[in-house]
Amino acid sequence: MTTTEISIKMILDRWHGSIKNCDTILNSISDEQLLKEIAPGKNRGIYLLGHLIAVHDDMLRLMDMGEKLYPELYEPFLNAADKTTDNLPTAATLRNYWAKQNEALQQKFDSLKTEQWFERHTAVSAEDFVKEPHRNKLNIVITRTSHLQYHTGQLALLK
Amino acid sequence: MTTTEISIKMILDRWHGSIKNCDTILNSISDEQLLKEIAPGKNRGIYLLGHLIAVHDDMLRLMDMGEKLYPELYEPFLNAADKTTDNLPTAATLRNYWAKQNEALQQKFDSLKTEQWFERHTAVSAEDFVKEPHRNKLNIVITRTSHLQYHTGQLALLK
């Protein structure tokens, strides 16, 4: 294994570990608990779950891996704040989306070859990428793992 | 820049970004707010801050970079749960430790050469490391960045 391959493995291991950690917490709380605020006056669990799915859906676009699976989540869970929109999907629906999306992302990740991880992501121009080669697909995984952990720490408070 | 160097840069950028993010939150809350629970019945802010310093201190040992700066934090912030020990350091003291520690870690990180990041950390044996080369110093940074983000999401609730 080269140091580059080891680096990719470590970064993907941390992504999968973080997904699993969040999964464990989600499985330990009920749909009813998900409807509660993580702290008084703060976001509800269901909003955070929808928000994570919406953010991870956007990874597909950024990593040039196809269309979003659930584009309808952008408005209520990314553009709008919690408790400002009606007709949110149910907790059961979001749990189902979450599971399906994790499978889809894993499949896509598994199909990438070493050199493909270092290709530019779609939010950076070819020109800028020459000067900033770290703005690649692998970096999308790094930053979204961070984001996932941030909100997982909040979801854990519902237990 | 090689793909290995790019990987190291991305991982260290995410560490520094996470430290900065946590810093911004800490600077936006008062010592009084730090003494509050992040959610009813959960850990207090001051415990999380001490916990982060204790965990980051242990990185020095794991990465073979010298002794812990604040070994006295192990007992109250790692071994013991919140609200079970008396005589905790003040919030002002912990803020000072946090700032000094971040400088020290940055200096140590800056001094490491590319190949040194892929040396084994001190919690893995030379034998096991042959089969598991991902158990290296760089991986300590990856996993502790995750841990930092998890608790930063909680500290943010004090705002």
GROMACS .gro file of C-alpha atoms in nm:
model
  318
    1MET     CA    1   0.000   0.000   0.000
    2THR     CA    2   0.136   0.344  -0.091
    3THR     CA    3   0.109   0.639   0.146
    4THR     CA    4  -0.155   0.784  -0.087
    5GLU     CA    5  -0.363   0.465  -0.067
    6ILE     CA    6  -0.323   0.460   0.310
    7SER     CA    7  -0.443   0.821   0.326
    8ILE     CA    8  -0.754   0.741   0.123
    9LYS     CA    9  -0.826   0.439   0.340
   10MET     CA   10  -0.796   0.642   0.662
   11ILE     CA   11  -1.026   0.916   0.532
   12LEU     CA   12  -1.289   0.670   0.407
   13ASP     CA   13  -1.266   0.465   0.728
   14ARG     CA   14  -1.342   0.782   0.924
   15TRP     CA   15  -1.640   0.859   0.699
   16HIS     CA   16  -1.781   0.510   0.740
   17GLY     CA   17  -1.708   0.513   1.113
   18SER     CA   18  -1.892   0.843   1.148
   19ILE     CA   19  -2.192   0.717   0.952
   20LYS     CA   20  -2.202   0.407   1.172
   21ASN     CA   21  -2.173   0.615   1.488
   22CYS     CA   22  -2.462   0.835   1.378
   23ASP     CA   23  -2.661   0.524   1.282
   24THR     CA   24  -2.616   0.375   1.627
   25ILE     CA   25  -2.748   0.693   1.786
   26LEU     CA   26  -3.043   0.713   1.544
   27ASN     CA   27  -3.130   0.351   1.620
   28SER     CA   28  -3.128   0.422   1.991
   29ILE     CA   29  -3.385   0.702   1.973
   30SER     CA   30  -3.752   0.678   1.880
   31ASP     CA   31  -3.936   0.876   1.614
   32GLU     CA   32  -4.102   1.063   1.899
   33GLN     CA   33  -3.765   1.161   2.045
   34LEU     CA   34  -3.649   1.277   1.703
   35LEU     CA   35  -3.929   1.533   1.707
   36LYS     CA   36  -3.782   1.695   2.018
   37GLU     CA   37  -3.536   1.984   2.029
   38ILE     CA   38  -3.175   1.882   2.102
   39ALA     CA   39  -3.166   2.164   2.361
   40PRO     CA   40  -3.432   2.421   2.456
   41GLY     CA   41  -3.499   2.652   2.160
   42LYS     CA   42  -3.252   2.470   1.930
   43ASN     CA   43  -3.301   2.251   1.623
   44ARG     CA   44  -3.511   1.936   1.645
   45GLY     CA   45  -3.360   1.594   1.581
   46ILE     CA   46  -3.572   1.546   1.271
   47TYR     CA   47  -3.436   1.868   1.124
   48LEU     CA   48  -3.077   1.755   1.182
   49LEU     CA   49  -3.145   1.419   1.018
   50GLY     CA   50  -3.304   1.585   0.713
   51HIS     CA   51  -3.019   1.836   0.706
   52LEU     CA   52  -2.754   1.561   0.701
   53ILE     CA   53  -2.931   1.381   0.417
   54ALA     CA   54  -2.960   1.705   0.218
   55VAL     CA   55  -2.590   1.784   0.268
   56HIS     CA   56  -2.480   1.431   0.178
   57ASP     CA   57  -2.704   1.439  -0.128
   58ASP     CA   58  -2.513   1.740  -0.248
   59MET     CA   59  -2.190   1.538  -0.225
   60LEU     CA   60  -2.308   1.342  -0.531
   61ARG     CA   61  -2.319   1.662  -0.733
   62LEU     CA   62  -1.991   1.799  -0.595
   63MET     CA   63  -1.813   1.470  -0.662
   64ASP     CA   64  -1.965   1.439  -1.009
   65MET     CA   65  -2.134   1.113  -0.919
   66GLY     CA   66  -2.483   1.180  -1.046
   67GLU     CA   67  -2.800   1.356  -0.945
   68LYS     CA   68  -2.929   1.413  -0.593
   69LEU     CA   69  -3.152   1.134  -0.466
   70TYR     CA   70  -3.382   1.365  -0.266
   71PRO     CA   71  -3.369   1.717  -0.416
   72GLU     CA   72  -3.693   1.801  -0.234
   73LEU     CA   73  -3.501   1.811   0.094
   74TYR     CA   74  -3.298   2.116  -0.009
   75GLU     CA   75  -3.570   2.369   0.069
   76PRO     CA   76  -3.687   2.249   0.413
   77PHE     CA   77  -3.355   2.124   0.549
   78LEU     CA   78  -3.086   2.342   0.392
   79ASN     CA   79  -3.240   2.664   0.276
   80ALA     CA   80  -3.496   2.702   0.554
   81ALA     CA   81  -3.438   2.702   0.930
   82ASP     CA   82  -3.609   2.447   1.153
   83LYS     CA   83  -3.971   2.511   1.254
   84THR     CA   84  -4.032   2.748   0.961
   85THR     CA   85  -4.179   2.501   0.709
   86ASP     CA   86  -4.479   2.267   0.721
   87ASN     CA   87  -4.522   1.923   0.573
   88LEU     CA   88  -4.181   1.783   0.653
   89PRO     CA   89  -4.130   1.415   0.565
   90THR     CA   90  -4.193   1.183   0.860
   91ALA     CA   91  -3.910   1.049   1.073
   92ALA     CA   92  -3.972   0.702   0.928
   93THR     CA   93  -3.936   0.836   0.572
   94LEU     CA   94  -3.614   1.017   0.658
   95ARG     CA   95  -3.469   0.708   0.825
   96ASN     CA   96  -3.541   0.517   0.505
   97TYR     CA   97  -3.377   0.787   0.290
   98TRP     CA   98  -3.075   0.790   0.520
   99ALA     CA   99  -3.022   0.415   0.488
  100LYS     CA  100  -3.066   0.413   0.110
  101GLN     CA  101  -2.839   0.711   0.065
  102ASN     CA  102  -2.562   0.556   0.274
  103GLU     CA  103  -2.570   0.247   0.055
  104ALA     CA  104  -2.565   0.456  -0.262
  105LEU     CA  105  -2.271   0.668  -0.141
  106GLN     CA  106  -2.077   0.362  -0.034
  107GLN     CA  107  -2.124   0.205  -0.378
  108LYS     CA  108  -2.005   0.522  -0.550
  109PHE     CA  109  -1.707   0.557  -0.320
  110ASP     CA  110  -1.609   0.193  -0.372
  111SER     CA  111  -1.602   0.246  -0.749
  112LEU     CA  112  -1.346   0.531  -0.740
  113LYS     CA  113  -0.984   0.455  -0.820
  114THR     CA  114  -0.696   0.613  -0.630
  115GLU     CA  115  -0.623   0.885  -0.886
  116GLN     CA  116  -0.991   0.974  -0.921
  117TRP     CA  117  -1.008   1.083  -0.558
  118PHE     CA  118  -0.764   1.361  -0.645
  119GLU     CA  119  -0.968   1.495  -0.935
  120ARG     CA  120  -1.123   1.837  -0.885
  121HIS     CA  121  -1.470   1.864  -0.737
  122THR     CA  122  -1.736   2.041  -0.941
  123ALA     CA  123  -1.740   2.364  -0.738
  124VAL     CA  124  -1.385   2.457  -0.839
  125SER     CA  125  -1.280   2.570  -1.187
  126ALA     CA  126  -1.005   2.393  -1.382
  127GLU     CA  127  -0.798   2.713  -1.357
  128ASP     CA  128  -0.822   2.743  -0.980
  129PHE     CA  129  -0.762   2.373  -0.938
  130VAL     CA  130  -0.413   2.405  -1.086
  131LYS     CA  131  -0.319   2.633  -0.797
  132GLU     CA  132  -0.536   2.455  -0.536
  133PRO     CA  133  -0.508   2.080  -0.597
  134HIS     CA  134  -0.651   2.006  -0.252
  135ARG     CA  135  -0.996   2.108  -0.376
  136ASN     CA  136  -1.060   1.752  -0.487
  137LYS     CA  137  -1.319   1.479  -0.432
  138LEU     CA  138  -1.142   1.335  -0.131
  139ASN     CA  139  -1.160   1.671   0.042
  140ILE     CA  140  -1.539   1.668   0.007
  141VAL     CA  141  -1.541   1.349   0.213
  142ILE     CA  142  -1.309   1.505   0.473
  143THR     CA  143  -1.517   1.819   0.520
  144ARG     CA  144  -1.851   1.635   0.523
  145THR     CA  145  -1.723   1.389   0.782
  146SER     CA  146  -1.647   1.690   1.001
  147HIS     CA  147  -1.995   1.828   0.943
  148LEU     CA  148  -2.153   1.491   1.019
  149GLN     CA  149  -1.964   1.460   1.348
  150TYR     CA  150  -2.069   1.812   1.452
  151HIS     CA  151  -2.436   1.725   1.423
  152THR     CA  152  -2.396   1.371   1.555
  153GLY     CA  153  -2.273   1.523   1.880
  154GLN     CA  154  -2.601   1.714   1.892
  155LEU     CA  155  -2.824   1.418   1.800
  156ALA     CA  156  -2.661   1.221   2.083
  157LEU     CA  157  -2.823   1.461   2.329
  158LEU     CA  158  -3.168   1.319   2.246
  159LYS     CA  159  -3.081   0.987   2.408
  160MET     CA  160   0.277   1.854  -0.472
  161THR     CA  161   0.233   1.476  -0.460
  162THR     CA  162  -0.102   1.315  -0.378
  163THR     CA  163   0.045   1.213  -0.042
  164GLU     CA  164   0.143   1.573   0.035
  165ILE     CA  165  -0.201   1.692  -0.075
  166SER     CA  166  -0.362   1.436   0.159
  167ILE     CA  167  -0.156   1.556   0.455
  168LYS     CA  168  -0.242   1.917   0.375
  169MET     CA  169  -0.616   1.843   0.357
  170ILE     CA  170  -0.613   1.654   0.686
  171LEU     CA  171  -0.412   1.923   0.868
  172ASP     CA  172  -0.628   2.200   0.715
  173ARG     CA  173  -0.936   2.027   0.858
  174TRP     CA  174  -0.770   1.999   1.199
  175HIS     CA  175  -0.678   2.369   1.202
  176GLY     CA  176  -1.021   2.464   1.065
  177SER     CA  177  -1.188   2.266   1.342
  178ILE     CA  178  -0.970   2.424   1.611
  179LYS     CA  179  -1.053   2.768   1.471
  180ASN     CA  180  -1.424   2.688   1.458
  181CYS     CA  181  -1.420   2.575   1.820
  182ASP     CA  182  -1.219   2.885   1.914
  183THR     CA  183  -1.477   3.114   1.756
  184ILE     CA  184  -1.751   2.948   1.958
  185LEU     CA  185  -1.549   2.962   2.281
  186ASN     CA  186  -1.482   3.331   2.222
  187SER     CA  187  -1.852   3.398   2.175
  188ILE     CA  188  -1.954   3.252   2.512
  189SER     CA  189  -1.875   3.385   2.859
  190ASP     CA  190  -1.713   3.197   3.146
  191GLU     CA  191  -2.055   3.199   3.309
  192GLN     CA  192  -2.216   3.035   3.006
  193LEU     CA  193  -1.940   2.772   3.004
  194LEU     CA  194  -2.056   2.663   3.349
  195LYS     CA  195  -2.400   2.575   3.210
  196GLU     CA  196  -2.512   2.236   3.082
  197ILE     CA  197  -2.525   2.209   2.702
  198ALA     CA  198  -2.872   2.054   2.741
  199PRO     CA  199  -3.070   1.970   3.057
  200GLY     CA  200  -2.892   1.697   3.253
  201LYS     CA  201  -2.599   1.677   3.008
  202ASN     CA  202  -2.232   1.778   3.034
  203ARG     CA  203  -2.139   2.136   3.114
  204GLY     CA  204  -1.940   2.347   2.869
  205ILE     CA  205  -1.645   2.363   3.105
  206TYR     CA  206  -1.629   1.985   3.119
  207LEU     CA  207  -1.624   1.961   2.740
  208LEU     CA  208  -1.346   2.219   2.717
  209GLY     CA  209  -1.136   2.034   2.977
  210HIS     CA  210  -1.216   1.706   2.802
  211LEU     CA  211  -1.093   1.836   2.466
  212ILE     CA  212  -0.769   1.963   2.621
  213ALA     CA  213  -0.713   1.627   2.796
  214VAL     CA  214  -0.775   1.433   2.473
  215HIS     CA  215  -0.550   1.661   2.268
  216ASP     CA  216  -0.281   1.636   2.533
  217ASP     CA  217  -0.280   1.262   2.485
  218MET     CA  218  -0.208   1.317   2.114
  219LEU     CA  219   0.143   1.425   2.212
  220ARG     CA  220   0.205   1.085   2.372
  221LEU     CA  221   0.038   0.889   2.091
  222MET     CA  222   0.235   1.078   1.828
  223ASP     CA  223   0.560   1.042   2.022
  224MET     CA  224   0.598   1.419   2.048
  225GLY     CA  225   0.674   1.454   2.415
  226GLU     CA  226   0.500   1.463   2.748
  227LYS     CA  227   0.147   1.586   2.820
  228LEU     CA  228   0.131   1.954   2.905
  229TYR     CA  229  -0.152   1.916   3.158
  230PRO     CA  230  -0.152   1.559   3.295
  231GLU     CA  231  -0.364   1.675   3.590
  232LEU     CA  232  -0.663   1.707   3.353
  233TYR     CA  233  -0.679   1.331   3.292
  234GLU     CA  234  -0.860   1.249   3.613
  235PRO     CA  235  -1.136   1.515   3.616
  236PHE     CA  236  -1.198   1.539   3.239
  237LEU     CA  237  -1.127   1.194   3.097
  238ASN     CA  238  -1.152   0.938   3.372
  239ALA     CA  239  -1.435   1.101   3.569
  240ALA     CA  240  -1.776   1.207   3.443
  241ASP     CA  241  -1.890   1.568   3.472
  242LYS     CA  242  -2.022   1.688   3.807
  243THR     CA  243  -1.848   1.411   4.000
  244THR     CA  244  -1.526   1.592   4.097
  245ASP     CA  245  -1.458   1.911   4.292
  246ASN     CA  246  -1.191   2.173   4.242
  247LEU     CA  247  -1.195   2.188   3.864
  248PRO     CA  248  -0.969   2.452   3.707
  249THR     CA  249  -1.152   2.777   3.630
  250ALA     CA  250  -1.284   2.853   3.283
  251ALA     CA  251  -1.017   3.123   3.248
  252THR     CA  252  -0.742   2.872   3.328
  253LEU     CA  253  -0.877   2.621   3.076
  254ARG     CA  254  -0.904   2.888   2.806
  255ASN     CA  255  -0.539   2.969   2.866
  256TYR     CA  256  -0.439   2.600   2.849
  257TRP     CA  257  -0.640   2.557   2.530
  258ALA     CA  258  -0.462   2.847   2.357
  259LYS     CA  259  -0.115   2.735   2.468
  260GLN     CA  260  -0.180   2.377   2.371
  261ASN     CA  261  -0.299   2.471   2.024
  262GLU     CA  262   0.022   2.663   1.966
  263ALA     CA  263   0.232   2.373   2.092
  264LEU     CA  264   0.050   2.119   1.873
  265GLN     CA  265   0.079   2.342   1.569
  266GLN     CA  266   0.455   2.375   1.623
  267LYS     CA  267   0.495   1.999   1.657
  268PHE     CA  268   0.282   1.933   1.350
  269ASP     CA  269   0.478   2.187   1.145
  270SER     CA  270   0.802   2.009   1.228
  271LEU     CA  271   0.694   1.669   1.091
  272LYS     CA  272   0.813   1.564   0.746
  273THR     CA  273   0.589   1.384   0.498
  274GLU     CA  274   0.720   1.036   0.572
  275GLN     CA  275   0.702   1.090   0.949
  276TRP     CA  276   0.325   1.130   0.933
  277PHE     CA  277   0.307   0.767   0.823
  278GLU     CA  278   0.513   0.632   1.111
  279ARG     CA  279   0.327   0.417   1.360
  280HIS     CA  280   0.167   0.581   1.662
  281THR     CA  281   0.274   0.464   2.007
  282ALA     CA  282  -0.040   0.261   2.082
  283VAL     CA  283   0.031   0.006   1.807
  284SER     CA  284   0.310  -0.251   1.815
  285ALA     CA  285   0.572  -0.275   1.540
  286GLU     CA  286   0.432  -0.619   1.454
  287ASP     CA  287   0.074  -0.508   1.414
  288PHE     CA  288   0.181  -0.200   1.224
  289VAL     CA  289   0.321  -0.413   0.942
  290LYS     CA  290  -0.030  -0.544   0.878
  291GLU     CA  291  -0.209  -0.220   0.967
  292PRO     CA  292  -0.006   0.070   0.826
  293HIS     CA  293  -0.302   0.307   0.866
  294ARG     CA  294  -0.241   0.312   1.242
  295ASN     CA  295  -0.003   0.602   1.199
  296LYS     CA  296   0.041   0.955   1.333
  297LEU     CA  297  -0.171   1.113   1.063
  298ASN     CA  298  -0.463   0.892   1.163
  299ILE     CA  299  -0.444   1.031   1.517
  300VAL     CA  300  -0.511   1.375   1.369
  301ILE     CA  301  -0.802   1.241   1.160
  302THR     CA  302  -0.976   1.072   1.451
  303ARG     CA  303  -0.920   1.360   1.695
  304THR     CA  304  -1.057   1.608   1.442
  305SER     CA  305  -1.374   1.397   1.436
  306HIS     CA  306  -1.389   1.396   1.814
  307LEU     CA  307  -1.334   1.771   1.829
  308GLN     CA  308  -1.615   1.837   1.582
  309TYR     CA  309  -1.853   1.614   1.779
  310HIS     CA  310  -1.808   1.821   2.095
  311THR     CA  311  -1.790   2.153   1.910
  312GLY     CA  312  -2.144   2.087   1.789
  313GLN     CA  313  -2.241   2.057   2.154
  314LEU     CA  314  -2.051   2.365   2.275
  315ALA     CA  315  -2.227   2.566   2.004
  316LEU     CA  316  -2.555   2.508   2.188
  317LEU     CA  317  -2.438   2.735   2.473
  318LYS     CA  318  -2.455   3.041   2.248
   0.00000   0.00000   0.00000
